[in-house]
Coordinates of C-alpha atoms in Angstrom, one line a residue:
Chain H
X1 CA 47.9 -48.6 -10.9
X2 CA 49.1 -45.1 -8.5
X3 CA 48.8 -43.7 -12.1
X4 CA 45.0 -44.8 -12.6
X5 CA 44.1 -43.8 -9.3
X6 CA 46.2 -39.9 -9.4
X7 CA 44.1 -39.6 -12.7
X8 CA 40.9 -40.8 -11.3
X9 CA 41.5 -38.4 -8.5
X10 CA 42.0 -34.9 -10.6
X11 CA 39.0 -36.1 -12.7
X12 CA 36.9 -36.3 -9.8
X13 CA 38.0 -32.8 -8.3
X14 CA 38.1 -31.4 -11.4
X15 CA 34.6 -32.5 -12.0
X16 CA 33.7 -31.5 -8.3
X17 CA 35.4 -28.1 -8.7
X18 CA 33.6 -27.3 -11.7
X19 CA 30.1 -27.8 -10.5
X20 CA 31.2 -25.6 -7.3
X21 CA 32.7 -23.0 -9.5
X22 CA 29.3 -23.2 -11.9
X23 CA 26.8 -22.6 -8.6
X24 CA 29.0 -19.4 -7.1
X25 CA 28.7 -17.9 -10.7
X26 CA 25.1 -18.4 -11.2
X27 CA 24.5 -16.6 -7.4
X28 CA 26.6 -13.9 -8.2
X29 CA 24.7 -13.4 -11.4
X30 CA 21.2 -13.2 -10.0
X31 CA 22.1 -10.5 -8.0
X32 CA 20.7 -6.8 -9.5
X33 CA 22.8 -4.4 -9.9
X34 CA 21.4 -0.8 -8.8
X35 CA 22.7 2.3 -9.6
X36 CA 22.6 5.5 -8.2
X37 CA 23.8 9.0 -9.3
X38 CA 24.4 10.2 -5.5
X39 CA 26.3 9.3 -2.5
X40 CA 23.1 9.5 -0.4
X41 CA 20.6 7.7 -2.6
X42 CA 23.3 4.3 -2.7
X43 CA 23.0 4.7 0.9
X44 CA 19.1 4.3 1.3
X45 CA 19.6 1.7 -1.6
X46 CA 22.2 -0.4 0.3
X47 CA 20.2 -0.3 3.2
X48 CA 17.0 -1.5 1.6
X49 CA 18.7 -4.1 -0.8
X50 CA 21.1 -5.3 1.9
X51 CA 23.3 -8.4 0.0
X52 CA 21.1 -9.1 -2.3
X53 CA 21.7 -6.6 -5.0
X54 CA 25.1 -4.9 -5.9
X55 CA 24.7 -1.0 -5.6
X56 CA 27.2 1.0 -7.5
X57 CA 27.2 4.9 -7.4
X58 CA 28.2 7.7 -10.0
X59 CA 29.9 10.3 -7.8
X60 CA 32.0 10.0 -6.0
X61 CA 32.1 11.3 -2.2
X62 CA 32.9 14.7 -2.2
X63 CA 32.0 15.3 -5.5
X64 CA 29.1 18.1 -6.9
X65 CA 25.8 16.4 -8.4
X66 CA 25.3 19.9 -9.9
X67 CA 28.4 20.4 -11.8
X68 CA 29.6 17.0 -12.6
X69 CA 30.4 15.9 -16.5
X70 CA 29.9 12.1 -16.9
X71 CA 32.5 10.1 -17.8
X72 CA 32.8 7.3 -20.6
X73 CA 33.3 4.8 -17.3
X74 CA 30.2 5.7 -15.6
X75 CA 28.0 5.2 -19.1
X76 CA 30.0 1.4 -19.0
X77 CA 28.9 1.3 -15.1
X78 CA 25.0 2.5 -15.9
X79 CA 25.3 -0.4 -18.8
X80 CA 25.4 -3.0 -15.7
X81 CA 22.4 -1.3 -14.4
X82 CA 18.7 -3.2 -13.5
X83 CA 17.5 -0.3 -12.7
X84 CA 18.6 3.9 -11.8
X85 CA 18.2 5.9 -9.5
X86 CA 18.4 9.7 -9.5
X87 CA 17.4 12.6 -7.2
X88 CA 15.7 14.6 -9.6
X89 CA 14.6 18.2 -9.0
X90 CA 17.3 18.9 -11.3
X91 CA 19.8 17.6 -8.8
X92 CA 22.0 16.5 -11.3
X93 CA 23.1 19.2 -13.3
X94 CA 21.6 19.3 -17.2
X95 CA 20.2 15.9 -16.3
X96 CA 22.9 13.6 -16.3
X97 CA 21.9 10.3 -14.7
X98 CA 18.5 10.8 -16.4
X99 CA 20.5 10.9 -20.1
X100 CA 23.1 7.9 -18.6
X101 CA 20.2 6.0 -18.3
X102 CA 18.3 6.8 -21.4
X103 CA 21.5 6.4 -23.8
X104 CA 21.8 2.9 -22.4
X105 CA 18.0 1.9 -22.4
X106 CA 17.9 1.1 -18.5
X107 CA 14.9 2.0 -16.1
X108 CA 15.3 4.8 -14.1
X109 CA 13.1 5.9 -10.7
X110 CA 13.2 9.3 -9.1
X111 CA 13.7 9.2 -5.5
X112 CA 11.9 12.8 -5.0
X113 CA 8.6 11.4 -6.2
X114 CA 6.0 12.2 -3.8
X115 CA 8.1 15.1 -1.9
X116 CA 6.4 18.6 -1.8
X117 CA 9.3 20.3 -2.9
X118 CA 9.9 24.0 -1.4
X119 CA 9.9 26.7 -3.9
X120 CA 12.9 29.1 -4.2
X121 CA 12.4 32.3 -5.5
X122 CA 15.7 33.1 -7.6
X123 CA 15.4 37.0 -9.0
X124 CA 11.9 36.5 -9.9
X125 CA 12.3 32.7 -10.9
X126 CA 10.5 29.8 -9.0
X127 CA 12.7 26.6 -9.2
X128 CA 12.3 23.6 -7.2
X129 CA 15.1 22.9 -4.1
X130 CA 16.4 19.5 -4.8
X131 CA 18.4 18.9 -1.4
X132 CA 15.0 17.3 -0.2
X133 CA 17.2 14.3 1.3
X134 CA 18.0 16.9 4.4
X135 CA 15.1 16.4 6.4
X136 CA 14.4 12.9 7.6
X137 CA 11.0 12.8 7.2
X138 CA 11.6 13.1 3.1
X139 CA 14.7 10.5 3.4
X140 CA 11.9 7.8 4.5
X141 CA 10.2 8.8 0.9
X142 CA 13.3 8.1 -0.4
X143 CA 13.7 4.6 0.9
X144 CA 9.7 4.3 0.2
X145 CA 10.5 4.6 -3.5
X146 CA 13.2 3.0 -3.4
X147 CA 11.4 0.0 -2.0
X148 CA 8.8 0.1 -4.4
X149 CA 10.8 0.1 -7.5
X150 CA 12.8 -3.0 -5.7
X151 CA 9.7 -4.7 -5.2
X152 CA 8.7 -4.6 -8.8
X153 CA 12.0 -5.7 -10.1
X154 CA 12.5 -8.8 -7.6
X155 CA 9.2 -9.6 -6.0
X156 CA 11.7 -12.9 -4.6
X157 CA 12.9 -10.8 -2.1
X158 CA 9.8 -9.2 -1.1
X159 CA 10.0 -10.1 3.1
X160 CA 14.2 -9.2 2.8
X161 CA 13.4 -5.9 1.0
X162 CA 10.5 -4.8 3.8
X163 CA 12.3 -6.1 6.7
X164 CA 15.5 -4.1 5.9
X165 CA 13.3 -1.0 5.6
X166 CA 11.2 -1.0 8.0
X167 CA 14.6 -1.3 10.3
X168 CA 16.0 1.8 8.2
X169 CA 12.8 3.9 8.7
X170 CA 13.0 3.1 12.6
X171 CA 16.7 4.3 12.3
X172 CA 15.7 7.5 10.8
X173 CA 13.2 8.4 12.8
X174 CA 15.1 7.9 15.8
X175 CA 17.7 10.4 14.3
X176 CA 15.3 12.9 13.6
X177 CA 13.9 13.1 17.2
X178 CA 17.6 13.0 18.5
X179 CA 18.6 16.0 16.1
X180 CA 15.4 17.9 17.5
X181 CA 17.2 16.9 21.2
X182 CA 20.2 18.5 20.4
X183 CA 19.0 21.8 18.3
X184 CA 16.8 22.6 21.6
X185 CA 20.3 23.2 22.9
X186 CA 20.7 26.4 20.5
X187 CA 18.7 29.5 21.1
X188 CA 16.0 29.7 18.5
X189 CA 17.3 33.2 17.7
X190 CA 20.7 31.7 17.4
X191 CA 19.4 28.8 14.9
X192 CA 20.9 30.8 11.7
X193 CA 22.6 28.5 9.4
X194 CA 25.6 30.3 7.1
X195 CA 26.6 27.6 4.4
X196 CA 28.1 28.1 0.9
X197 CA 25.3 27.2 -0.7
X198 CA 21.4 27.3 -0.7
X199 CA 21.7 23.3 -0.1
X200 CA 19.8 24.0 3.7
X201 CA 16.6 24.9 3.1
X202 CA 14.8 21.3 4.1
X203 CA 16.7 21.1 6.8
X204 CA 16.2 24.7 8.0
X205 CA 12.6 24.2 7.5
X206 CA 12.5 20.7 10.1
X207 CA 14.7 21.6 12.7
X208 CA 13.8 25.7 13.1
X209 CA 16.8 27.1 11.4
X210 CA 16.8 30.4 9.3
X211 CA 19.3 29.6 5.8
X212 CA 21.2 32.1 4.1
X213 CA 23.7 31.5 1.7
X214 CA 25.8 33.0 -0.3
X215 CA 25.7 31.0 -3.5
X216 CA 22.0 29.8 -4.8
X217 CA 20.4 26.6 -5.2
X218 CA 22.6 25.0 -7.3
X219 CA 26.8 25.7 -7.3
X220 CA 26.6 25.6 -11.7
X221 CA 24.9 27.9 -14.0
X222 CA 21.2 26.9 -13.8
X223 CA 18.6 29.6 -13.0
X224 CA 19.0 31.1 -9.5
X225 CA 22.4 29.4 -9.2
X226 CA 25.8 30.1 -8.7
X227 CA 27.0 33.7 -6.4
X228 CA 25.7 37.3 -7.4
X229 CA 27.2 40.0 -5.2
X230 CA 23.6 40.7 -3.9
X231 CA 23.5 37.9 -2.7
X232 CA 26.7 38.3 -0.7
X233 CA 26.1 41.5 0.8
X234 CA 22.9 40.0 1.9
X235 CA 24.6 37.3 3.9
X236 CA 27.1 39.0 5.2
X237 CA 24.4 42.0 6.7
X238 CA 22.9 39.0 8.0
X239 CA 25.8 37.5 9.7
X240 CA 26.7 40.9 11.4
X241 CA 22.4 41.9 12.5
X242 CA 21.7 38.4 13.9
X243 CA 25.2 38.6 15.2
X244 CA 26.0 35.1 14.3
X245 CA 28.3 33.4 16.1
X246 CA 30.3 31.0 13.1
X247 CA 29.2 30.3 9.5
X248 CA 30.1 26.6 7.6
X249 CA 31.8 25.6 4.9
X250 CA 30.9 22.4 2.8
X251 CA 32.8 19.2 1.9
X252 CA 31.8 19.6 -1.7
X253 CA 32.1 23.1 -2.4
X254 CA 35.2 25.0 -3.0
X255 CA 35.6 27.0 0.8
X256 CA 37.2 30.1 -0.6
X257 CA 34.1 31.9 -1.0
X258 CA 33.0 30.9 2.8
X259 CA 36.6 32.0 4.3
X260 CA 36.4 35.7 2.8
X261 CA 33.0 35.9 4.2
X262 CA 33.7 35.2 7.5
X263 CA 36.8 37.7 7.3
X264 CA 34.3 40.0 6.1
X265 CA 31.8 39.6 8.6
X266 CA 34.1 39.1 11.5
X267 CA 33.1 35.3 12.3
X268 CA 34.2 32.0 13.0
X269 CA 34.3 29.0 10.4
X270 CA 32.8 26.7 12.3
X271 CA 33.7 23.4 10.7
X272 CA 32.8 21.8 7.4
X273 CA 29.5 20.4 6.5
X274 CA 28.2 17.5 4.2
X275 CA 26.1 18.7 2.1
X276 CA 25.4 17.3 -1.4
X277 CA 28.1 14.2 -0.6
X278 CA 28.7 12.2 1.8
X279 CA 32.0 11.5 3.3
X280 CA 34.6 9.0 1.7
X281 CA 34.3 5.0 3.3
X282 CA 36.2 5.0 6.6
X283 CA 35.2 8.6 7.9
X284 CA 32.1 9.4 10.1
X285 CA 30.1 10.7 6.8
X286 CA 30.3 7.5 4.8
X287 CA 26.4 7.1 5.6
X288 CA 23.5 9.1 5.6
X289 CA 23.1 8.7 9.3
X290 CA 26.7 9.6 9.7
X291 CA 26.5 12.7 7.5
X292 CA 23.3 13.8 9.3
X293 CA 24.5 13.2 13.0
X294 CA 28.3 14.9 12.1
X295 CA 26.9 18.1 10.8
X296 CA 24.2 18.3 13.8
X297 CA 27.2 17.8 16.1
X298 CA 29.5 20.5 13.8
X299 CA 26.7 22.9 14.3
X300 CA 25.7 22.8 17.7
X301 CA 29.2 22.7 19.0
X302 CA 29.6 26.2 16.7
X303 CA 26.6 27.9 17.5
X304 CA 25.6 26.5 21.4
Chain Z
X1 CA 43.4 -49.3 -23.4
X2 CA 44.3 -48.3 -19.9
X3 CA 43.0 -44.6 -20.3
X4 CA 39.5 -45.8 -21.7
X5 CA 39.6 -48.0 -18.6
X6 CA 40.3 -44.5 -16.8
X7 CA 37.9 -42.8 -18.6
X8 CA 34.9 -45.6 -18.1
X9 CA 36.0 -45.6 -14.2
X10 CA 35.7 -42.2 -14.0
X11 CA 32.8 -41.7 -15.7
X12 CA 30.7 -44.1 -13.4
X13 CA 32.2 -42.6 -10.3
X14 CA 31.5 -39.1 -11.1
X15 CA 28.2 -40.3 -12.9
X16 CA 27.3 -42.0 -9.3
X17 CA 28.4 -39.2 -7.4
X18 CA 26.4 -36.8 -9.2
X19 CA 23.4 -38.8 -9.0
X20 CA 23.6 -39.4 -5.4
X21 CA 24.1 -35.3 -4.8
X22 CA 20.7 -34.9 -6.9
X23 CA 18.3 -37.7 -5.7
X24 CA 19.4 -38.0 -2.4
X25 CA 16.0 -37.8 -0.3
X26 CA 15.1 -34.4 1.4
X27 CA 15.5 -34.7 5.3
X28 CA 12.2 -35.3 6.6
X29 CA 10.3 -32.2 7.7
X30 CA 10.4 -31.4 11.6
X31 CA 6.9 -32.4 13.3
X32 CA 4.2 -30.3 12.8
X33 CA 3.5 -27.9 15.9
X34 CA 0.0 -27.9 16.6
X35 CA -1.7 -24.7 18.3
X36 CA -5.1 -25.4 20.4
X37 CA -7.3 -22.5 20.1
X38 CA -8.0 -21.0 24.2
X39 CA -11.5 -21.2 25.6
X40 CA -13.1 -18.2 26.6
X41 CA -13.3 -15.0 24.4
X42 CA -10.5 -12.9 24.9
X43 CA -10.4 -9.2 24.4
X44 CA -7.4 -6.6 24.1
X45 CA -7.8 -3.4 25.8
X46 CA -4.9 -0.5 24.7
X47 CA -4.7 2.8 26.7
X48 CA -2.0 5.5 25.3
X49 CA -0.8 8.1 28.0
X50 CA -0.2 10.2 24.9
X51 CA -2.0 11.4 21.5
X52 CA -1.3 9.2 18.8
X53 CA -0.6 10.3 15.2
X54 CA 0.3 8.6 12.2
X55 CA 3.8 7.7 11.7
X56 CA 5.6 9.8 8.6
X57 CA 8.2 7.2 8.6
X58 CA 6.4 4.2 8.1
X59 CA 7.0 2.0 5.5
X60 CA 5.1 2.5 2.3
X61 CA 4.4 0.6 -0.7
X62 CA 1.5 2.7 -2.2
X63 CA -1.2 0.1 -2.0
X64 CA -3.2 2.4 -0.3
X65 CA -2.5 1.3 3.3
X66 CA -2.5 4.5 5.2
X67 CA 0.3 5.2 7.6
X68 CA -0.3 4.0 11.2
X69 CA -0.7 5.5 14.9
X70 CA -0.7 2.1 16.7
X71 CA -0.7 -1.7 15.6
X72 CA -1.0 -4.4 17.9
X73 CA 0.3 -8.2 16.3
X74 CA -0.5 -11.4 18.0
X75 CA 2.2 -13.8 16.3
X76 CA 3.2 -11.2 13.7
X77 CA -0.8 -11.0 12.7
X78 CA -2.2 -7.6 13.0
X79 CA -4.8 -7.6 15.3
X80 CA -5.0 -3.8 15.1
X81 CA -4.1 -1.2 13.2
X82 CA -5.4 2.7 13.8
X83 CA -4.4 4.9 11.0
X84 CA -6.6 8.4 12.7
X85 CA -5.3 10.5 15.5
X86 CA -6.4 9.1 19.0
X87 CA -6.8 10.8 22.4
X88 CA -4.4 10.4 25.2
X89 CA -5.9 8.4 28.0
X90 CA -8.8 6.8 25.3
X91 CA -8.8 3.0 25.6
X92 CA -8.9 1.4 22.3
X93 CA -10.8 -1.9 22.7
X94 CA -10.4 -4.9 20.4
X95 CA -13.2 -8.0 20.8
X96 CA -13.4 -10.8 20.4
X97 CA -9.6 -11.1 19.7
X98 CA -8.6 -14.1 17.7
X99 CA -5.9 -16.2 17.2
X100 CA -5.0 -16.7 21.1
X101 CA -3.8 -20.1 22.3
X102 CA -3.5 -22.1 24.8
X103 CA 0.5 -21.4 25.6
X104 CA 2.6 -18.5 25.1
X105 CA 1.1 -15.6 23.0
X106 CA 3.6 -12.7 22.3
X107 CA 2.3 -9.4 21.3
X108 CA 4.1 -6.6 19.8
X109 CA 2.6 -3.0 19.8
X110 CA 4.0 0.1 18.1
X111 CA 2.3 3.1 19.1
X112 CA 3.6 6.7 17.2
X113 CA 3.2 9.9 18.9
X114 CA 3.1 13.2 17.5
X115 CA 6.2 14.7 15.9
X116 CA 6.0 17.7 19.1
X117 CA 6.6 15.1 22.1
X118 CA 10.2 15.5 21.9
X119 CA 11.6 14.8 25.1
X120 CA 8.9 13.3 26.9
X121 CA 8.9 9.9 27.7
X122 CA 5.2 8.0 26.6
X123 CA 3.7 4.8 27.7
X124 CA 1.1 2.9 26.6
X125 CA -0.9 0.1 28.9
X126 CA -1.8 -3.2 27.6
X127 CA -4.1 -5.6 29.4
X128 CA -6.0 -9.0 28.1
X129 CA -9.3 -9.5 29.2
X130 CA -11.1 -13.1 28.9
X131 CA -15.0 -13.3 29.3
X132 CA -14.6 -9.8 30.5
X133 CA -12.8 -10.0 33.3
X134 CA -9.2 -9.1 33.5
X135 CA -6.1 -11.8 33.8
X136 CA -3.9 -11.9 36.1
X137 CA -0.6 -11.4 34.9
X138 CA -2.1 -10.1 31.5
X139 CA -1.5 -6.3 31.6
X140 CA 1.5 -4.6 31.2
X141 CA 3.2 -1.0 30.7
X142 CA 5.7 -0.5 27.8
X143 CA 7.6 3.0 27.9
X144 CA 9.3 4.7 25.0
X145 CA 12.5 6.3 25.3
X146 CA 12.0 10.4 25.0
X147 CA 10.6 11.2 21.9
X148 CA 10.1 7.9 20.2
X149 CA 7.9 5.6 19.6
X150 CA 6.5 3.1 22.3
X151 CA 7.2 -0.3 20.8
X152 CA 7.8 -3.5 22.4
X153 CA 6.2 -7.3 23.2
X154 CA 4.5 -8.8 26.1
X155 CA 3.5 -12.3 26.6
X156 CA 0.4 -13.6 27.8
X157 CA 0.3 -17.4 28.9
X158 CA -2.8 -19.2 29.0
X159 CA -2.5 -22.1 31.1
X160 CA -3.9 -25.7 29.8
X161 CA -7.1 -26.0 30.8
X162 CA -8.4 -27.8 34.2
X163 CA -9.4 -31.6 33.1
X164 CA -12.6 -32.1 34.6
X165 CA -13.7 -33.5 38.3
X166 CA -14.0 -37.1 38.8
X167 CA -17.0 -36.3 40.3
X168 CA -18.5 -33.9 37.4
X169 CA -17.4 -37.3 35.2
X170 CA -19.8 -39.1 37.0
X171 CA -22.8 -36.5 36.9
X172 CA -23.1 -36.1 40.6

């Protein structure tokens, strides 16, 4: 009789713990998995999405969207993918998230859509700036398209989806008016923003800075990127007739180039920026507020 | 023979189980709350001490909704919604405003000022009028911090109304 009942018993759980194990699986496999090629854009996405979607990102913080080679793991990761999200502008160097996506069939949406991009002129070459993310005014078009693409793929979620981003949108807009509190703090003839690459030029253009950089647009080969010794000399005559007081190095760019500057010019490094990362999980930069508020706080403290 | 006996038992207890877990009946539904409409026709008068401009961080779907300077929601209803600059000091009048009740009627207003107001402090005064004449109680100030937006609720409460005279009953 015990032997009836213990085997009536592990039935019955067995039974029950299959049926619990069969609900958690079919939860975790509604979720949609969204992936993005940069730090910033699985930000805005894990702020819209919230729980309700899995957002995976290509690069890695600290690493260069212009100069990064895909690896075989990140075509298995885009594979996963409902849906891709890239930066455009040519962002991603030889358009790599754009032919991850392709290869494996999967929709793609381009955050940049809608953004009035400023026009670099690069020895006589027009090309696009793709570090549109740095004002916050263009981050909300960001999460706007991120939104909408969202919305198309799980109309379910609609209230979640809006509700998150209306709370994001507040969040940025509350951090651009508190950046403009702390740049009036700087001179406007001492807003002059030294960085080691052309990656400033939105955020220059909203908060009153003037950008020079030694390296262009992008830190690869593309037209109007990488450093030309004009370009150099250029900063560092800058640096000495505005008489800057420190210049900036960036967490994804090599600082070498930055240092001999500076020892050129006879200035201070002034700290490190996020530019086209954002900081690894744990530090202040893991978000895009974060990122934002740390390099307003690096730069004030360097050039007050 | 004992493990078909098993097997049978087993069969109707999970069997049972499993039918209890998927026909059990749904709790009954909580009692319907029912709102009485106020008397009187009510009207919301909104005064900005500040210009207002559309709002470049609003959320937007691209279903043509333009962004918005102020919106005013009675019970998460927009009962206005500007999208055009308005003057400081302008009152923006909305009449007859529906969907007040008799009870507790919460309001939430979001009014956007122009990018270039960094470090002022706005405000922007709210007041209900019924038949025209002001409430008492019904107006209110809501401040933003420096730079932001003004955006907050008030809460209007219209008392039940007065039952009638004994002598009114009785057509004296």
């Amino acid at each position: 009789m015990n032997r009836l009942l213990l085997l009536l018993s592990l039935m019955l759980c067995a039974t029950l713990a299959a049926r619990a194990g069969d609900d958690h699986e079919g939860a975790e496999k509604r979720k949609l998995v969204l992936v993005a090629s940069t730090t910033q854009i699985a930000d805005f996405a894990r702020q819209v999405a919230g729980d309700r979607c899995v957002v995976k990102c290509i690069l890695a913080p600290g690493a260069d969207p212009h100069t990064y080679s895909p690896k075989p793991s990140d075509a298995e990761t885009v594979s996963t993918a409902d849906l891709c999200l890239q930066n455009g502008l040519h962002l991603e160097g030889k358009n790599w998230m754009a032919t991850l996506a392709e290869k494996a069939g999967k929709p793609i949406v381009t955050c940049t859509d809608g953004i009035e991009p400023l026009v670099l002129d690069e020895g006589g070459e027009k090309v696009s700036d793709p570090h549109s993310w740095f004002s916050c005014e263009n981050a909300a078009l960001y999460v706007n398209n991120i939104v909408k693409a969202v919305l198309k793929l799980d109309p379910d979620g609609k209230e979640q989806y809006i509700a998150r981003a209306q709370l994001y949108l507040k969040q940025l807009k509350v951090l651009d008016a508190w950046i403009r509190e702390q740049f009036n703090a700087i001179a406007p003839e001492r807003r002059i923003l030294v960085t080691s690459h052309d990656a400033f030029n939105y955020f220059s253009k909203a908060y009153g800075f003037r950008n020079e950089a030694p390296v262009g647009w992008s830190t690869g080969s593309e037209v109007g990127g990488g450093m030309t010794p004009e370009r150099r000399r250029k900063v560092v005559e800058s640096i000495k007739s505005f008489g800057v007081k420190a210049i900036f190095v960036e967490t994804s760019v090599n600082p070498k180039l930055i240092r001999e500057i500076a020892r050129e010019a006879g200035v201070e490094v002034g700290g490190e920026l996020y530019s086209d990362s954002m900081g690894a999980a744990g530090t202040a930069g893991e978000t895009y507020v974060g990122m934002m508020r740390e390099n307003v706080l690096t730069i004030v403290h360097a050039l007050k | 023979m004992r493990i078909l006996g098993a097997l049978l038992a087993w069969v109707v207890i999970a069997g049972g189980v499993h039918l209890y877990l998927e026909r059990r009946a749904p709790p009954p539904p909580p009692e319907a709350y029912v709102e009485r409409k106020a008397q009187g026709v009510y009207a919301l008068e909104v005064t900005p001490s500040f210009g207002l401009a559309p709002d470049a961080f609003a959320l937007d779907l691209g279903d043509g909704d333009a962004k918005p300077a102020l919106v005013v929601k009675l019970k998460g209803k927009e009962v206005l919604r500007e999208t055009k600059k308005l003057e400081a000091g302008k009152p923006v009048l909305v009449s007859p405003l529906e969907g007040v009740v008799i009870g507790l009627n919460e309001f939430y207003v979001s009014a956007n000022p122009p990018a270039d107001t960094i470090n002022r402090a706005n405000a922007v005064r709210v007041r209900v009028l019924r038949d025209g004449q002001a409430l008492d109680g019904a107006e209110q100030t809501l401040w933003s911090v420096a730079g932001t937006a003004v955006e907050g609720t008030f809460t209007l409460t219209v008392p039940e109304p007065a039952a009638p005279k004994e002598d009114d009953a009785h057509g004296h």
